[in-house]
Tab-separated table of C-alpha atoms in Angstrom:
chain	number	residue	atom	x	y	z
A	1	MET	CA	-7.347	5.622	-11.640
A	2	ILE	CA	-5.379	2.400	-11.090
A	3	ASN	CA	-4.005	2.461	-14.633
A	4	HIS	CA	-2.862	6.049	-14.051
A	5	PHE	CA	-1.065	5.029	-10.847
A	6	LEU	CA	0.874	2.363	-12.744
A	7	LEU	CA	2.438	5.107	-14.869
A	8	THR	CA	3.800	6.827	-11.758
A	9	GLU	CA	6.389	5.743	-9.186
A	10	ILE	CA	3.915	3.124	-7.901
A	11	GLY	CA	4.393	1.188	-11.108
A	12	GLN	CA	8.147	1.054	-10.427
A	13	SER	CA	7.794	-0.581	-7.004
A	14	PRO	CA	9.582	-3.972	-6.991
A	15	HIS	CA	6.471	-5.943	-5.996
A	16	VAL	CA	4.438	-4.209	-8.707
A	17	VAL	CA	7.085	-4.733	-11.411
A	18	SER	CA	7.417	-8.440	-10.582
A	19	GLY	CA	3.696	-8.899	-9.927
A	20	GLU	CA	0.743	-9.453	-12.243
A	21	PHE	CA	-2.496	-7.564	-12.794
A	22	ASP	CA	-5.860	-9.015	-13.710
A	23	HIS	CA	-8.741	-6.942	-15.056
A	24	ASP	CA	-12.404	-7.961	-15.097
A	25	VAL	CA	-11.573	-11.532	-14.107
A	26	GLU	CA	-13.956	-13.977	-12.422
A	27	VAL	CA	-12.797	-15.322	-9.048
A	28	ASN	CA	-14.172	-18.565	-7.618
A	29	SER	CA	-13.667	-20.541	-4.433
A	30	PHE	CA	-15.589	-22.970	-2.258
A	31	TRP	CA	-15.486	-24.228	1.316
A	32	ASP	CA	-17.358	-26.459	3.726
A	33	ARG	CA	-19.039	-24.968	6.775
A	34	GLU	CA	-20.641	-27.492	9.113
A	35	ASP	CA	-22.263	-29.897	6.621
A	36	THR	CA	-22.918	-27.418	3.811
A	37	ARG	CA	-20.698	-26.502	0.876
A	38	TYR	CA	-20.566	-22.867	-0.179
A	39	GLN	CA	-19.508	-21.464	-3.541
A	40	TYR	CA	-18.166	-17.944	-4.017
A	41	THR	CA	-18.121	-16.132	-7.364
A	42	GLY	CA	-16.798	-12.600	-7.628
A	43	THR	CA	-15.956	-10.244	-10.462
A	44	PRO	CA	-13.310	-7.786	-9.247
A	45	LEU	CA	-12.513	-4.824	-11.432
A	46	PHE	CA	-8.829	-5.223	-10.706
A	47	LEU	CA	-6.449	-7.663	-8.983
A	48	LEU	CA	-2.792	-7.285	-8.035
A	49	ARG	CA	-0.908	-10.520	-7.308
A	50	THR	CA	2.670	-10.778	-6.047
A	51	ARG	CA	5.410	-13.389	-5.730
A	52	GLU	CA	5.559	-13.044	-1.959
A	53	PRO	CA	2.671	-12.638	0.481
A	54	LEU	CA	1.798	-9.518	2.380
A	55	GLN	CA	2.939	-9.577	5.981
A	56	GLU	CA	0.392	-10.692	8.523
A	57	PHE	CA	-1.473	-7.787	10.111
A	58	THR	CA	-1.592	-9.445	13.525
A	59	SER	CA	-0.075	-12.552	15.042
A	60	LYS	CA	-1.916	-15.816	14.534
A	61	ASP	CA	-1.732	-16.190	18.333
A	62	SER	CA	-3.083	-12.719	19.149
A	63	GLU	CA	-6.328	-12.050	21.012
A	64	LEU	CA	-7.910	-10.996	17.747
A	65	SER	CA	-6.983	-14.228	15.974
A	66	VAL	CA	-7.950	-16.652	18.738
A	67	GLY	CA	-11.365	-16.818	20.375
A	68	ASP	CA	-14.989	-17.745	20.022
A	69	VAL	CA	-17.049	-16.900	16.949
A	70	GLU	CA	-20.762	-16.388	17.399
A	71	SER	CA	-22.624	-19.340	15.923
A	72	TYR	CA	-25.333	-18.963	13.308
A	73	PRO	CA	-27.493	-22.103	13.490
A	74	TYR	CA	-29.564	-21.380	10.382
A	75	LYS	CA	-28.800	-23.293	7.203
A	76	PRO	CA	-28.855	-21.437	3.871
A	77	GLN	CA	-31.391	-23.846	2.369
A	78	TRP	CA	-33.910	-22.447	4.832
A	79	TYR	CA	-33.680	-19.186	2.861
A	80	SER	CA	-34.671	-20.034	-0.699
A	81	ILE	CA	-33.276	-16.779	-2.107
A	82	PHE	CA	-29.758	-17.997	-1.289
A	83	LYS	CA	-30.075	-21.520	-2.639
A	84	GLU	CA	-28.532	-22.299	-6.013
A	85	HIS	CA	-26.785	-25.345	-7.421
A	86	HIS	CA	-23.177	-24.974	-8.592
A	87	ASN	CA	-20.334	-27.264	-9.407
A	88	SER	CA	-17.533	-26.672	-6.909
A	89	LYS	CA	-15.025	-24.400	-8.623
A	90	CYS	CA	-11.807	-22.731	-7.501
A	91	PHE	CA	-10.119	-20.054	-9.585
A	92	PRO	CA	-8.473	-17.145	-7.706
A	93	GLY	CA	-7.538	-15.275	-10.877
A	94	LEU	CA	-4.567	-17.326	-12.059
A	95	LYS	CA	-3.794	-20.749	-13.476
A	96	TYR	CA	-2.513	-23.350	-11.054
A	97	GLY	CA	1.287	-23.415	-11.009
A	98	ASN	CA	1.729	-19.681	-11.628
A	99	PRO	CA	4.503	-18.579	-9.221
A	100	ILE	CA	2.842	-15.198	-8.676
A	101	ASN	CA	0.267	-16.797	-6.427
A	102	TYR	CA	-0.271	-14.396	-3.542
A	103	GLY	CA	-3.093	-11.899	-3.426
A	104	HIS	CA	-2.140	-8.286	-2.706
A	105	THR	CA	-4.924	-5.821	-3.565
A	106	GLN	CA	-8.307	-6.098	-5.260
A	107	VAL	CA	-10.854	-3.483	-6.309
A	108	HIS	CA	-14.590	-4.170	-6.470
A	109	VAL	CA	-17.416	-1.889	-7.553
A	110	TYR	CA	-20.729	-1.727	-5.715
A	111	GLN	CA	-22.848	-4.787	-6.455
A	112	ASN	CA	-26.064	-2.756	-6.354
A	113	ASP	CA	-27.034	0.705	-7.498
A	114	LYS	CA	-26.424	3.230	-4.729
A	115	GLU	CA	-29.653	5.159	-5.323
A	116	LYS	CA	-31.699	1.959	-5.035
A	117	MET	CA	-29.887	1.027	-1.818
A	118	MET	CA	-30.512	4.522	-0.435
A	119	ASP	CA	-34.232	4.182	-1.225
A	120	ALA	CA	-34.291	0.722	0.364
A	121	GLY	CA	-32.811	1.661	3.715
A	122	GLY	CA	-30.719	4.804	3.624
A	123	GLN	CA	-27.049	5.124	4.527
A	124	PRO	CA	-27.107	2.348	7.193
A	125	TYR	CA	-28.294	-0.077	4.495
A	126	ILE	CA	-25.463	1.015	2.174
A	127	ASP	CA	-22.892	0.663	4.970
A	128	GLU	CA	-24.094	-2.864	5.747
A	129	HIS	CA	-24.047	-3.825	2.086
A	130	VAL	CA	-20.517	-2.502	1.511
A	131	LEU	CA	-19.260	-4.200	4.688
A	132	GLY	CA	-20.742	-7.503	3.546
A	133	GLN	CA	-19.247	-7.130	0.081
A	134	GLY	CA	-15.811	-6.296	1.467
A	135	LEU	CA	-15.832	-9.253	3.870
A	136	MET	CA	-17.137	-11.732	1.315
A	137	THR	CA	-14.842	-10.743	-1.535
A	138	SER	CA	-11.792	-10.752	0.747
A	139	PHE	CA	-12.597	-14.132	2.269
A	140	GLY	CA	-13.533	-15.650	-1.080
A	141	TRP	CA	-10.304	-14.535	-2.763
A	142	MET	CA	-8.089	-15.684	0.106
A	143	VAL	CA	-9.785	-19.097	0.283
A	144	GLY	CA	-9.031	-19.603	-3.409
A	145	MET	CA	-5.440	-18.477	-2.914
A	146	SER	CA	-5.002	-20.802	0.057
A	147	MET	CA	-6.218	-23.762	-1.993
A	148	TYR	CA	-3.798	-22.868	-4.802
A	149	ASN	CA	-1.099	-22.882	-2.121
A	150	LYS	CA	-2.134	-26.450	-1.194
A	151	HIS	CA	-4.238	-25.805	1.909
A	152	TYR	CA	-7.729	-27.148	2.565
A	153	TRP	CA	-10.105	-27.521	5.510
A	154	ASP	CA	-8.361	-30.805	6.393
A	155	ASP	CA	-4.895	-29.293	5.894
A	156	ASP	CA	-5.203	-25.820	7.364
A	157	LEU	CA	-2.995	-22.790	6.802
A	158	THR	CA	0.412	-22.837	8.468
A	159	ARG	CA	0.608	-19.038	8.337
A	160	PRO	CA	-2.020	-16.346	7.702
A	161	MET	CA	-2.853	-15.098	4.210
A	162	THR	CA	-3.640	-11.412	3.876
A	163	CYS	CA	-4.958	-8.988	1.262
A	164	ASN	CA	-6.224	-5.458	0.717
A	165	THR	CA	-9.698	-4.847	-0.680
A	166	ILE	CA	-11.215	-1.618	-1.999
A	167	VAL	CA	-14.971	-1.339	-2.594
A	168	THR	CA	-16.038	1.739	-4.550
A	169	ASP	CA	-18.530	3.316	-6.904
A	170	GLY	CA	-15.850	5.683	-8.204
A	171	GLN	CA	-16.767	8.443	-5.773
A	172	ASN	CA	-17.078	6.640	-2.439
A	173	PHE	CA	-14.359	4.303	-1.177
A	174	SER	CA	-14.267	1.703	1.607
A	175	PHE	CA	-11.008	0.007	2.547
A	176	PHE	CA	-10.474	-3.464	4.002
A	177	CYS	CA	-7.413	-5.290	5.311
A	178	TYR	CA	-8.254	-8.968	5.633
A	179	GLN	CA	-6.324	-11.752	7.344
A	180	LEU	CA	-7.303	-15.353	6.706
A	181	ASN	CA	-6.079	-17.418	9.666
A	182	THR	CA	-8.044	-20.582	9.008
A	183	ILE	CA	-10.203	-22.399	6.482
A	184	ALA	CA	-10.868	-25.360	8.802
A	185	LEU	CA	-14.582	-24.622	9.062
A	186	HIS	CA	-16.067	-28.085	8.537
A	187	SER	CA	-17.879	-29.566	11.540
A	188	ARG	CA	-15.385	-32.404	11.892
A	189	VAL	CA	-12.540	-29.950	12.545
A	190	SER	CA	-14.172	-26.647	13.518
A	191	GLU	CA	-15.163	-27.755	17.036
A	192	THR	CA	-11.526	-27.869	18.113
A	193	ASN	CA	-10.409	-24.915	15.985
A	194	GLN	CA	-10.070	-21.732	18.054
A	195	LEU	CA	-8.731	-19.583	15.203
A	196	ARG	CA	-10.854	-16.888	13.656
A	197	ASN	CA	-10.336	-14.666	10.627
A	198	VAL	CA	-9.863	-10.931	11.108
A	199	CYS	CA	-10.802	-7.851	9.107
A	200	TRP	CA	-10.135	-4.140	9.561
A	201	TYR	CA	-12.180	-1.677	7.521
A	202	THR	CA	-13.202	1.922	7.066
A	203	LYS	CA	-16.686	3.126	6.218
A	204	ASP	CA	-17.380	4.941	2.964
A	205	ALA	CA	-15.326	8.080	2.412
A	206	GLN	CA	-15.866	10.421	-0.515
A	207	LEU	CA	-13.005	10.992	-2.923
A	208	TYR	CA	-14.816	14.147	-4.033
A	209	GLU	CA	-18.168	15.778	-3.329
A	210	LYS	CA	-19.318	16.312	-6.909
A	211	LEU	CA	-18.328	17.218	-10.451
A	212	THR	CA	-19.546	20.487	-11.922
A	213	GLU	CA	-20.975	20.761	-15.429
A	214	ASP	CA	-17.575	22.076	-16.488
A	215	GLY	CA	-15.865	18.941	-15.148
A	216	GLU	CA	-14.415	20.674	-12.097
A	217	VAL	CA	-13.910	18.518	-8.988
A	218	VAL	CA	-15.469	19.929	-5.809
A	219	ASN	CA	-13.942	19.175	-2.374
A	220	PHE	CA	-11.355	16.620	-3.440
A	221	ASN	CA	-10.336	14.390	-0.492
A	222	VAL	CA	-6.613	13.743	-0.755
A	223	ASP	CA	-6.697	11.372	2.249
A	224	VAL	CA	-8.760	8.858	0.275
A	225	LEU	CA	-6.240	9.007	-2.557
A	226	LYS	CA	-3.395	8.520	-0.081
A	227	THR	CA	-5.079	5.380	1.284
A	228	VAL	CA	-5.439	3.898	-2.201
A	229	ILE	CA	-1.772	4.602	-2.902
A	230	GLY	CA	-0.751	3.259	0.498
A	231	MET	CA	-2.481	-0.053	-0.163
A	232	LEU	CA	-0.898	-0.476	-3.580
A	233	MET	CA	2.540	0.477	-2.224
A	234	MET	CA	2.364	-1.908	0.751
A	235	PRO	CA	5.466	-4.115	0.347
A	236	PRO	CA	5.040	-7.900	0.624
A	237	GLY	CA	6.804	-9.601	3.490
A	238	LYS	CA	9.215	-12.486	3.202
A	239	ASN	CA	7.694	-15.827	2.276
A	240	MET	CA	7.862	-17.403	5.735
A	241	LEU	CA	7.159	-20.902	4.447
A	242	GLU	CA	10.178	-20.816	2.156
A	243	ALA	CA	12.287	-19.185	4.874
A	244	GLU	CA	11.462	-22.033	7.246
A	245	GLU	CA	12.103	-24.763	4.681
A	246	LYS	CA	15.443	-23.554	3.293
A	247	PRO	CA	17.604	-24.169	6.430
A	248	ALA	CA	16.303	-27.733	6.715
A	249	GLN	CA	16.966	-28.318	3.029
A	250	LYS	CA	20.509	-26.914	3.372
A	251	GLU	CA	21.265	-29.231	6.294
A	252	LEU	CA	20.000	-32.204	4.288
A	253	GLU	CA	22.230	-31.313	1.339
A	254	GLU	CA	25.294	-30.868	3.583
A	255	SER	CA	24.718	-34.212	5.292
Protein backbone atom coordinates (compact mmCIF):
# COMPACT_ATOMS: atom_id res chain seq x y z
CA MET A 1 0.00 0.00 0.00
CA ILE A 2 2.73 2.47 1.00
CA ASN A 3 4.67 1.85 -2.20
CA HIS A 4 1.49 2.53 -4.18
CA PHE A 5 0.97 5.83 -2.34
CA LEU A 6 4.47 6.96 -3.31
CA LEU A 7 3.44 6.78 -6.98
CA THR A 8 0.59 9.22 -6.36
CA GLU A 9 0.56 12.88 -5.33
CA ILE A 10 1.78 11.85 -1.86
CA GLY A 11 5.13 10.96 -3.37
CA GLN A 12 5.41 14.51 -4.74
CA SER A 13 5.01 16.20 -1.34
CA PRO A 14 8.13 18.27 -0.54
CA HIS A 15 8.86 16.45 2.73
CA VAL A 16 8.49 13.08 1.00
CA VAL A 17 10.68 14.06 -1.98
CA SER A 18 13.45 15.36 0.30
CA GLY A 19 12.99 12.60 2.88
CA GLU A 20 14.23 9.02 3.04
CA PHE A 21 12.46 5.68 3.36
CA ASP A 22 13.69 2.60 5.16
CA HIS A 23 12.22 -0.86 4.64
CA ASP A 24 12.59 -3.83 6.99
CA VAL A 25 15.24 -2.05 9.05
CA GLU A 26 16.12 -2.83 12.67
CA VAL A 27 15.70 0.07 15.11
CA ASN A 28 17.54 0.14 18.44
CA SER A 29 17.66 2.49 21.41
CA PHE A 30 18.35 2.34 25.13
CA TRP A 31 17.61 4.43 28.20
CA ASP A 32 18.02 4.41 31.96
CA ARG A 33 14.96 4.27 34.20
CA GLU A 34 15.69 4.49 37.92
CA ASP A 35 18.78 2.25 38.21
CA THR A 36 18.01 -0.12 35.33
CA ARG A 37 19.04 0.15 31.69
CA TYR A 38 16.51 -0.86 29.06
CA GLN A 39 17.18 -1.88 25.47
CA TYR A 40 14.62 -1.55 22.68
CA THR A 41 14.79 -3.48 19.41
CA GLY A 42 12.11 -3.06 16.77
CA THR A 43 11.68 -4.15 13.18
CA PRO A 44 9.34 -1.69 11.45
CA LEU A 45 8.05 -2.59 8.03
CA PHE A 46 8.53 0.97 6.86
CA LEU A 47 10.05 4.25 8.08
CA LEU A 48 9.75 7.77 6.69
CA ARG A 49 12.39 10.26 7.87
CA THR A 50 12.47 13.98 7.06
CA ARG A 51 14.90 16.89 7.20
CA GLU A 52 12.71 18.85 9.58
CA PRO A 53 10.72 17.56 12.56
CA LEU A 54 6.98 17.26 12.76
CA GLN A 55 5.35 20.05 14.72
CA GLU A 56 4.65 19.34 18.36
CA PHE A 57 1.12 18.08 18.96
CA THR A 58 0.77 19.96 22.24
CA SER A 59 2.84 22.51 24.09
CA LYS A 60 5.62 21.23 26.31
CA ASP A 61 4.02 23.35 29.06
CA SER A 62 0.47 22.05 28.57
CA GLU A 63 -1.50 20.12 31.19
CA LEU A 64 -0.95 16.96 29.18
CA SER A 65 2.83 17.38 29.09
CA VAL A 66 3.34 18.34 32.74
CA GLY A 67 2.18 16.29 35.70
CA ASP A 68 2.64 13.18 37.76
CA VAL A 69 3.20 9.76 36.24
CA GLU A 70 2.02 6.74 38.19
CA SER A 71 5.02 4.90 39.59
CA TYR A 72 5.66 1.22 38.95
CA PRO A 73 7.93 -0.01 41.75
CA TYR A 74 8.62 -3.45 40.27
CA LYS A 75 11.97 -4.08 38.62
CA PRO A 76 12.08 -6.10 35.39
CA GLN A 77 14.54 -8.62 36.84
CA TRP A 78 11.75 -9.75 39.14
CA TYR A 79 10.01 -11.07 36.00
CA SER A 80 12.41 -13.56 34.45
CA ILE A 81 10.56 -13.61 31.12
CA PHE A 82 11.66 -10.02 30.51
CA LYS A 83 15.30 -10.39 31.50
CA GLU A 84 17.90 -10.65 28.75
CA HIS A 85 21.44 -9.38 28.41
CA HIS A 86 22.23 -6.96 25.57
CA ASN A 87 24.98 -4.58 24.70
CA SER A 88 23.59 -1.04 24.73
CA LYS A 89 22.89 -0.14 21.11
CA CYS A 90 21.34 2.89 19.42
CA PHE A 91 20.37 2.84 15.76
CA PRO A 92 17.17 4.71 14.77
CA GLY A 93 17.33 3.61 11.14
CA LEU A 94 20.08 5.87 9.83
CA LYS A 95 23.82 6.37 10.17
CA TYR A 96 24.97 9.10 12.52
CA GLY A 97 25.53 12.36 10.65
CA ASN A 98 22.74 11.82 8.11
CA PRO A 99 20.96 15.21 7.83
CA ILE A 100 17.58 13.52 7.36
CA ASN A 101 17.44 12.72 11.04
CA TYR A 102 13.85 13.32 12.12
CA GLY A 103 11.28 10.58 12.39
CA HIS A 104 7.98 11.16 10.59
CA THR A 105 5.94 7.97 10.16
CA GLN A 106 6.57 4.29 10.84
CA VAL A 107 4.53 1.17 10.09
CA HIS A 108 4.67 -1.97 12.22
CA VAL A 109 2.90 -5.29 11.76
CA TYR A 110 1.36 -7.20 14.64
CA GLN A 111 4.04 -8.88 16.74
CA ASN A 112 1.82 -11.89 17.43
CA ASP A 113 -0.67 -13.85 15.38
CA LYS A 114 -4.14 -12.35 15.74
CA GLU A 115 -5.93 -15.71 16.00
CA LYS A 116 -3.64 -16.78 18.85
CA MET A 117 -4.24 -13.48 20.64
CA MET A 118 -7.99 -13.88 20.17
CA ASP A 119 -7.82 -17.38 21.68
CA ALA A 120 -5.70 -16.07 24.56
CA GLY A 121 -8.00 -13.29 25.68
CA GLY A 122 -10.33 -12.07 22.97
CA GLN A 123 -10.55 -8.55 21.57
CA PRO A 124 -9.56 -6.81 24.86
CA TYR A 125 -6.30 -8.78 24.80
CA ILE A 126 -5.65 -7.71 21.19
CA ASP A 127 -6.42 -4.07 22.01
CA GLU A 128 -3.98 -4.13 24.94
CA HIS A 129 -1.30 -5.77 22.84
CA VAL A 130 -1.63 -3.27 19.98
CA LEU A 131 -1.64 -0.34 22.41
CA GLY A 132 1.54 -1.63 24.03
CA GLN A 133 3.20 -2.16 20.66
CA GLY A 134 2.26 1.32 19.46
CA LEU A 135 3.55 2.99 22.63
CA MET A 136 6.77 1.00 22.76
CA THR A 137 7.70 1.36 19.10
CA SER A 138 6.97 5.09 19.15
CA PHE A 139 8.95 5.72 22.32
CA GLY A 140 11.82 3.49 21.22
CA TRP A 141 12.18 5.21 17.84
CA MET A 142 12.00 8.72 19.30
CA VAL A 143 14.57 7.92 22.00
CA GLY A 144 16.99 6.79 19.29
CA MET A 145 16.28 9.91 17.24
CA SER A 146 16.80 12.15 20.27
CA MET A 147 20.19 10.57 20.94
CA TYR A 148 21.20 11.07 17.30
CA ASN A 149 20.22 14.71 17.81
CA LYS A 150 22.63 14.87 20.77
CA HIS A 151 20.21 14.54 23.69
CA TYR A 152 20.53 12.12 26.60
CA TRP A 153 19.02 11.64 30.05
CA ASP A 154 21.60 14.09 31.43
CA ASP A 155 21.05 16.54 28.56
CA ASP A 156 17.31 16.46 28.00
CA LEU A 157 15.33 17.56 24.96
CA THR A 158 14.99 21.30 24.41
CA ARG A 159 11.86 20.78 22.31
CA PRO A 160 9.53 17.79 21.85
CA MET A 161 10.14 15.13 19.21
CA THR A 162 7.07 13.70 17.52
CA CYS A 163 6.16 10.87 15.15
CA ASN A 164 3.27 8.95 13.64
CA THR A 165 2.98 5.20 14.12
CA ILE A 166 0.70 2.73 12.35
CA VAL A 167 0.24 -0.81 13.70
CA THR A 168 -1.52 -3.20 11.33
CA ASP A 169 -2.01 -6.75 10.16
CA GLY A 170 -2.98 -5.51 6.70
CA GLN A 171 -6.69 -5.52 7.47
CA ASN A 172 -6.91 -3.82 10.87
CA PHE A 173 -5.19 -0.49 11.54
CA SER A 174 -4.39 1.40 14.75
CA PHE A 175 -2.97 4.92 14.60
CA PHE A 176 -0.69 6.67 17.09
CA CYS A 177 0.62 10.22 17.37
CA TYR A 178 3.46 10.26 19.87
CA GLN A 179 5.22 13.21 21.48
CA LEU A 180 8.46 12.65 23.35
CA ASN A 181 8.88 15.50 25.83
CA THR A 182 11.63 14.02 27.96
CA ILE A 183 14.16 11.21 28.21
CA ALA A 184 15.40 12.29 31.65
CA LEU A 185 14.12 9.15 33.35
CA HIS A 186 17.12 8.18 35.48
CA SER A 187 16.60 8.39 39.25
CA ARG A 188 19.18 11.15 39.65
CA VAL A 189 17.15 13.49 37.43
CA SER A 190 13.63 12.06 37.28
CA GLU A 191 12.64 13.16 40.80
CA THR A 192 12.69 16.81 39.76
CA ASN A 193 11.42 16.21 36.22
CA GLN A 194 7.71 17.02 35.89
CA LEU A 195 7.53 16.38 32.14
CA ARG A 196 5.73 13.36 30.78
CA ASN A 197 5.46 11.92 27.28
CA VAL A 198 2.11 11.96 25.50
CA CYS A 199 0.38 9.66 23.03
CA TRP A 200 -2.90 9.85 21.14
CA TYR A 201 -4.24 6.69 19.52
CA THR A 202 -7.21 5.01 17.91
CA LYS A 203 -8.28 1.43 18.49
CA ASP A 204 -8.26 -1.09 15.65
CA ALA A 205 -10.36 -0.13 12.64
CA GLN A 206 -10.93 -2.43 9.70
CA LEU A 207 -9.79 -1.30 6.27
CA TYR A 208 -12.15 -3.91 4.83
CA GLU A 209 -14.36 -6.67 6.21
CA LYS A 210 -13.15 -9.53 4.02
CA LEU A 211 -11.98 -10.61 0.59
CA THR A 212 -14.17 -12.92 -1.46
CA GLU A 213 -12.82 -15.94 -3.33
CA ASP A 214 -12.92 -13.79 -6.46
CA GLY A 215 -10.70 -11.16 -4.82
CA GLU A 216 -13.53 -8.68 -4.29
CA VAL A 217 -13.21 -6.34 -1.29
CA VAL A 218 -16.25 -6.30 1.01
CA ASN A 219 -17.15 -3.15 3.02
CA PHE A 220 -14.07 -1.08 2.24
CA ASN A 221 -13.54 1.63 4.90
CA VAL A 222 -12.34 4.77 3.15
CA ASP A 223 -11.87 6.59 6.49
CA VAL A 224 -9.02 4.25 7.42
CA LEU A 225 -7.35 4.95 4.08
CA LYS A 226 -7.80 8.69 4.61
CA THR A 227 -6.07 8.45 8.00
CA VAL A 228 -3.08 6.64 6.49
CA ILE A 229 -2.81 9.29 3.78
CA GLY A 230 -3.26 12.08 6.32
CA MET A 231 -0.35 10.81 8.40
CA LEU A 232 1.97 10.51 5.42
CA MET A 233 0.94 13.96 4.14
CA MET A 234 1.43 15.69 7.51
CA PRO A 235 3.94 18.48 6.76
CA PRO A 236 6.95 18.87 9.07
CA GLY A 237 7.18 22.08 11.03
CA LYS A 238 10.11 24.46 11.05
CA ASN A 239 13.21 23.24 12.86
CA MET A 240 12.81 25.37 15.98
CA LEU A 241 16.34 24.70 17.20
CA GLU A 242 17.85 26.10 14.02
CA ALA A 243 15.37 28.99 14.03
CA GLU A 244 16.47 29.94 17.53
CA GLU A 245 20.18 29.64 16.79
CA LYS A 246 20.33 31.59 13.51
CA PRO A 247 19.55 35.10 14.91
CA ALA A 248 22.25 34.71 17.57
CA GLN A 249 24.72 33.52 14.95
CA LYS A 250 23.84 36.48 12.68
CA GLU A 251 24.43 38.96 15.50
CA LEU A 252 27.80 37.36 16.24
CA GLU A 253 28.85 37.63 12.59
CA GLU A 254 27.76 41.29 12.38
CA SER A 255 29.65 42.20 15.55
